Amino acid sequence: MPSETEYILGIEGISARYGGGALALSDVSLRVAKGGIVALLGLNGAGKTTTLRVASGVMRPSSGHVDFDGQRIDGRSPAAIVRRGVAHSPEGRHVFPDMSVRENLELGAYTVRDRAVRRNRLESTLEVFPRLHDRLRQRAGTLSGGEQQMLAIGRALMSDPKLLLLDEPMLGLSPAMSRVVAETVTRIREAGMSILLVEQNMELALSVADWVYFLEAGRVVGDSDAARVRAQEGRSVYMSARS
Ligand code: ATP
């Protein structure tokens, strides 16, 4: 990325492993520009989810550091990182099926005591997801797959983040619903947030991202302007990024 760009997230030289296993990430560095959408692309097991876990504090790196909005955040608790403005919408939707849509959303603002602030957040989240508005009292488990995905993202928005970490938001959705989610990601950015997106669907990821990083076996093997990848067809640039 151009050097004059201002960054909201900087992951610098991160290595991480699960238990005593092999390194899941080796010396990973990436940046998200303020107001930008960055996509992390790679095959299964490349380390995409692990990178988001490190950014949200769910997983501690064994080396390297994570800087968010001018401050170092690695080593801080996930709750402290949420309070600073990072929200993580993990893979697999994770809605609470027996709770209502409204209750699920309110969980995303659990750190906020002020009821008026919580109400405002609910209103602005419902502006992003008008589809959830009519379903506030519906049990979350009865929503369609796409609606559950919107609810999971909506819950993350309830913490009023500066940066949203989205793990495979289009996984298992129909092409039409995937496009709705992609449009939503663009609208969230228009509302002033920055986004780090993990997505297997390269075409959709490229349609929303400004910048892409390619991960392979826990390493960054290339990065590029998303428009350039779009223009040159993803795979050939992916291959050239590796060579
Ligand atoms: P996918 O697209 O399949 O979700 P990914 O790129 O998100 O893959 P990660 O989930 O970050 O990949 O996994 C990176 C590596 O870490 C893999 O080798 C995986 O087997 C390993 N790994 C992930 N989670 C755990 C865990 N809880 N315990 C042990 N190893 C894990």
Coordinates of C-alpha atoms and ligand atoms in Angstrom, one line a residue:
M1 CA 0.0 0.0 0.0
P2 CA 1.2 3.6 -0.5
S3 CA 3.4 4.7 2.4
E4 CA 1.4 7.9 3.1
T5 CA -1.7 5.9 3.9
E6 CA -3.0 6.0 7.5
Y7 CA -3.6 2.6 9.0
I8 CA -6.1 1.5 11.6
L9 CA -4.6 -2.0 12.0
G10 CA -1.0 -3.1 11.7
I11 CA -0.1 -6.7 12.2
E12 CA 3.7 -6.9 12.3
G13 CA 5.7 -10.1 12.1
I14 CA 3.2 -12.3 13.9
S15 CA 3.9 -16.0 14.6
A16 CA 1.4 -18.1 16.4
R17 CA 0.8 -21.8 17.2
Y18 CA -2.0 -23.8 18.8
G19 CA -0.9 -25.7 21.9
G20 CA 2.5 -27.4 21.1
G21 CA 1.6 -27.9 17.4
A22 CA 3.2 -26.5 14.3
L23 CA 3.2 -22.8 13.6
A24 CA -0.2 -21.7 12.3
L25 CA 1.3 -18.3 11.4
S26 CA 4.9 -17.5 10.6
D27 CA 6.0 -13.9 10.5
V28 CA 2.7 -12.5 9.1
S29 CA 2.5 -8.8 8.5
L30 CA -0.4 -6.9 7.1
R31 CA -2.1 -3.6 7.3
V32 CA -5.6 -2.2 7.1
A33 CA -6.0 1.4 5.9
K34 CA -8.4 3.7 7.8
G35 CA -11.8 3.3 6.1
G36 CA -10.4 0.5 3.9
I37 CA -11.6 -3.0 3.2
V38 CA -8.9 -5.6 3.2
A39 CA -9.5 -9.2 2.1
L40 CA -7.4 -12.1 3.4
L41 CA -7.4 -14.9 0.8
G42 CA -6.0 -18.4 0.9
L43 CA -6.9 -22.1 0.9
N44 CA -8.2 -24.1 3.8
G45 CA -5.8 -24.1 6.7
A46 CA -3.7 -21.2 5.4
G47 CA -4.1 -19.3 8.6
K48 CA -6.8 -16.8 7.8
T49 CA -9.0 -17.4 10.9
T50 CA -5.9 -17.6 13.1
T51 CA -4.9 -14.1 11.9
L52 CA -8.3 -12.7 12.9
R53 CA -8.1 -14.4 16.2
V54 CA -4.7 -12.8 16.9
A55 CA -6.2 -9.4 15.9
S56 CA -9.2 -9.7 18.3
G57 CA -7.0 -11.0 21.2
V58 CA -8.7 -14.4 21.3
M59 CA -5.2 -15.9 20.5
R60 CA -1.9 -14.6 21.7
P61 CA 1.0 -14.5 19.2
S62 CA 4.3 -16.0 20.2
S63 CA 6.1 -13.2 18.5
G64 CA 5.4 -9.9 16.7
H65 CA 2.9 -7.2 17.6
V66 CA -0.5 -5.9 16.7
D67 CA -1.1 -2.1 16.6
F68 CA -4.6 -0.7 16.5
D69 CA -5.4 3.0 16.1
G70 CA -2.0 4.0 17.2
Q71 CA -1.7 1.6 20.2
R72 CA -0.3 -1.8 20.8
I73 CA -3.1 -4.3 21.6
D74 CA -1.5 -7.7 21.5
G75 CA -1.5 -9.2 25.0
R76 CA -4.7 -7.3 26.0
S77 CA -7.9 -9.2 26.7
P78 CA -10.5 -9.7 24.0
A79 CA -13.0 -7.5 26.0
A80 CA -10.4 -4.7 26.3
I81 CA -9.8 -4.9 22.5
V82 CA -13.6 -4.7 21.9
R83 CA -13.7 -1.6 24.1
R84 CA -11.0 0.0 22.0
G85 CA -13.1 -0.6 18.8
V86 CA -12.4 -4.0 17.3
A87 CA -15.3 -6.3 16.7
H88 CA -15.0 -9.9 15.6
S89 CA -17.7 -11.7 13.7
P90 CA -16.4 -15.3 13.8
E91 CA -16.9 -18.0 11.2
G92 CA -20.1 -20.1 11.5
R93 CA -22.6 -17.4 12.5
H94 CA -22.8 -18.3 16.2
V95 CA -26.1 -16.8 16.9
F96 CA -27.9 -18.0 20.1
P97 CA -30.8 -19.9 18.5
D98 CA -33.2 -19.8 21.5
M99 CA -32.9 -16.1 22.1
S100 CA -34.7 -13.5 20.1
V101 CA -33.1 -11.4 17.3
R102 CA -33.2 -8.4 19.7
E103 CA -31.6 -10.3 22.5
N104 CA -28.8 -11.5 20.2
L105 CA -28.1 -8.0 19.0
E106 CA -28.1 -6.6 22.6
L107 CA -25.4 -9.1 23.6
G108 CA -23.1 -7.2 21.2
A109 CA -23.4 -4.1 23.3
Y110 CA -22.9 -5.9 26.6
T111 CA -20.1 -3.5 27.6
V112 CA -22.4 -0.5 27.4
R113 CA -24.4 0.4 30.5
D114 CA -26.3 3.4 29.2
R115 CA -29.7 2.3 27.8
A116 CA -30.0 5.3 25.5
V117 CA -26.7 4.5 23.9
R118 CA -27.7 0.9 23.5
R119 CA -31.0 2.0 21.9
N120 CA -29.1 4.3 19.5
R121 CA -26.8 1.5 18.5
L122 CA -29.8 -0.8 17.9
E123 CA -31.3 1.8 15.6
S124 CA -28.2 2.3 13.6
T125 CA -27.6 -1.5 13.3
L126 CA -31.2 -1.9 12.1
E127 CA -30.6 0.8 9.5
V128 CA -27.8 -1.4 8.1
F129 CA -30.0 -4.5 8.3
P130 CA -33.6 -3.4 7.7
R131 CA -34.4 -7.1 7.2
L132 CA -33.9 -7.8 10.9
H133 CA -36.1 -4.9 11.9
D134 CA -39.4 -6.8 11.3
R135 CA -37.9 -9.9 13.0
L136 CA -36.7 -8.5 16.3
R137 CA -39.0 -10.8 18.3
Q138 CA -38.4 -13.9 16.2
R139 CA -36.3 -16.7 17.7
A140 CA -32.8 -16.4 16.0
G141 CA -32.7 -20.2 15.3
T142 CA -35.7 -19.8 13.0
L143 CA -34.0 -17.2 10.7
S144 CA -32.7 -18.2 7.3
G145 CA -29.0 -18.8 6.9
G146 CA -28.5 -15.4 5.3
E147 CA -30.5 -13.7 8.0
Q148 CA -28.5 -15.4 10.7
Q149 CA -25.3 -14.2 9.1
M150 CA -26.7 -10.6 9.1
L151 CA -27.6 -11.1 12.7
A152 CA -24.0 -12.2 13.6
I153 CA -22.6 -9.2 11.8
G154 CA -25.2 -6.9 13.3
R155 CA -24.2 -8.1 16.8
A156 CA -20.6 -7.2 16.0
L157 CA -21.8 -3.7 14.9
M158 CA -23.6 -3.2 18.2
S159 CA -20.2 -2.6 19.9
D160 CA -19.8 0.4 17.6
P161 CA -16.4 -0.7 16.2
K162 CA -13.8 1.2 14.2
L163 CA -12.6 -2.1 12.8
L164 CA -14.8 -5.1 11.9
L165 CA -13.2 -8.5 11.5
L166 CA -15.4 -10.7 9.4
D167 CA -14.7 -14.4 9.0
E168 CA -16.3 -15.9 5.9
P169 CA -19.5 -14.0 6.1
M170 CA -20.7 -15.5 2.8
L171 CA -20.0 -19.2 3.7
G172 CA -22.9 -21.4 2.8
L173 CA -25.1 -18.6 1.4
S174 CA -26.8 -18.6 -2.0
P175 CA -25.2 -16.4 -4.6
A176 CA -28.0 -13.9 -4.2
M177 CA -27.7 -13.8 -0.4
S178 CA -23.9 -13.6 -0.8
R179 CA -24.3 -10.5 -2.9
V180 CA -26.6 -8.9 -0.3
V181 CA -23.9 -9.5 2.4
A182 CA -21.3 -8.1 0.0
E183 CA -23.4 -4.9 -0.5
T184 CA -23.8 -4.7 3.3
V185 CA -20.0 -4.9 3.8
T186 CA -19.7 -1.9 1.4
R187 CA -22.4 0.0 3.3
I188 CA -20.7 -0.7 6.6
R189 CA -17.5 0.9 5.2
E190 CA -19.6 3.9 4.0
A191 CA -20.7 4.3 7.7
G192 CA -17.0 4.9 8.5
M193 CA -15.7 1.5 9.6
S194 CA -12.7 -0.3 8.4
I195 CA -13.0 -4.0 7.6
L196 CA -10.6 -7.0 7.5
L197 CA -12.5 -9.8 5.7
V198 CA -11.7 -13.5 5.4
E199 CA -13.4 -15.0 2.4
Q200 CA -13.1 -18.2 0.3
N201 CA -15.2 -16.7 -2.4
M202 CA -12.5 -14.8 -4.2
E203 CA -14.7 -13.1 -6.7
L204 CA -17.0 -11.6 -4.1
A205 CA -14.0 -10.7 -1.8
L206 CA -12.4 -8.9 -4.8
S207 CA -15.7 -7.1 -5.5
V208 CA -15.7 -5.3 -2.2
A209 CA -12.0 -5.1 -1.1
D210 CA -9.5 -2.4 -1.9
W211 CA -6.5 -4.5 -1.0
V212 CA -5.9 -8.2 -0.8
Y213 CA -3.3 -10.4 1.0
F214 CA -2.6 -14.0 0.0
L215 CA -1.9 -16.4 2.7
E216 CA -0.4 -19.8 2.2
A217 CA 0.7 -22.3 4.9
G218 CA 0.7 -19.5 7.6
R219 CA 2.7 -17.0 5.5
V220 CA 1.9 -14.0 3.5
V221 CA 2.9 -14.9 -0.1
G222 CA 1.8 -11.7 -1.7
D223 CA -0.5 -8.6 -1.6
S224 CA -2.0 -6.4 -4.2
D225 CA -4.4 -3.7 -5.1
A226 CA -7.8 -5.6 -5.4
A227 CA -8.6 -3.7 -8.6
R228 CA -5.4 -5.0 -10.2
V229 CA -6.3 -8.6 -9.2
R230 CA -9.8 -8.1 -10.6
A231 CA -8.4 -6.8 -13.9
Q232 CA -5.8 -9.5 -14.3
E233 CA -7.9 -12.4 -13.1
G234 CA -7.2 -13.6 -9.6
R235 CA -5.4 -16.8 -10.1
S236 CA -2.6 -15.5 -12.4
V237 CA -1.8 -12.7 -9.9
Y238 CA -2.0 -15.2 -7.1
M239 CA 0.6 -17.3 -8.9
S240 CA 2.8 -14.4 -9.7
A241 CA 2.6 -13.2 -6.1
R242 CA 4.0 -16.5 -5.0
S243 CA 7.0 -16.5 -7.4
Ligands
ATP1 P1 -10.2 -22.3 6.6 O1 -10.4 -21.6 5.3 O2 -10.3 -23.8 6.4 O3 -11.1 -21.8 7.7 P2 -7.9 -20.9 7.6 O4 -7.1 -20.3 6.5 O5 -8.9 -20.0 8.3 O6 -8.7 -22.1 7.0 P3 -6.9 -21.5 10.2 O7 -8.2 -22.0 10.8 O8 -6.3 -20.2 10.7 O9 -6.9 -21.6 8.6 O10 -5.8 -22.7 10.5 C1 -4.4 -22.5 10.3 C2 -3.7 -23.8 10.9 O11 -3.9 -23.9 12.3 C3 -4.2 -25.1 10.3 O12 -3.1 -25.9 10.1 C4 -5.1 -25.6 11.3 O13 -5.2 -27.1 11.3 C5 -4.5 -25.1 12.6 N1 -5.5 -24.9 13.7 C6 -6.6 -24.1 13.6 N2 -7.3 -24.1 14.7 C7 -6.7 -25.0 15.5 C8 -6.9 -25.5 16.9 N3 -8.0 -25.0 17.6 N4 -6.0 -26.4 17.4 C9 -5.0 -26.8 16.7 N5 -4.7 -26.4 15.4 C10 -5.5 -25.5 14.9

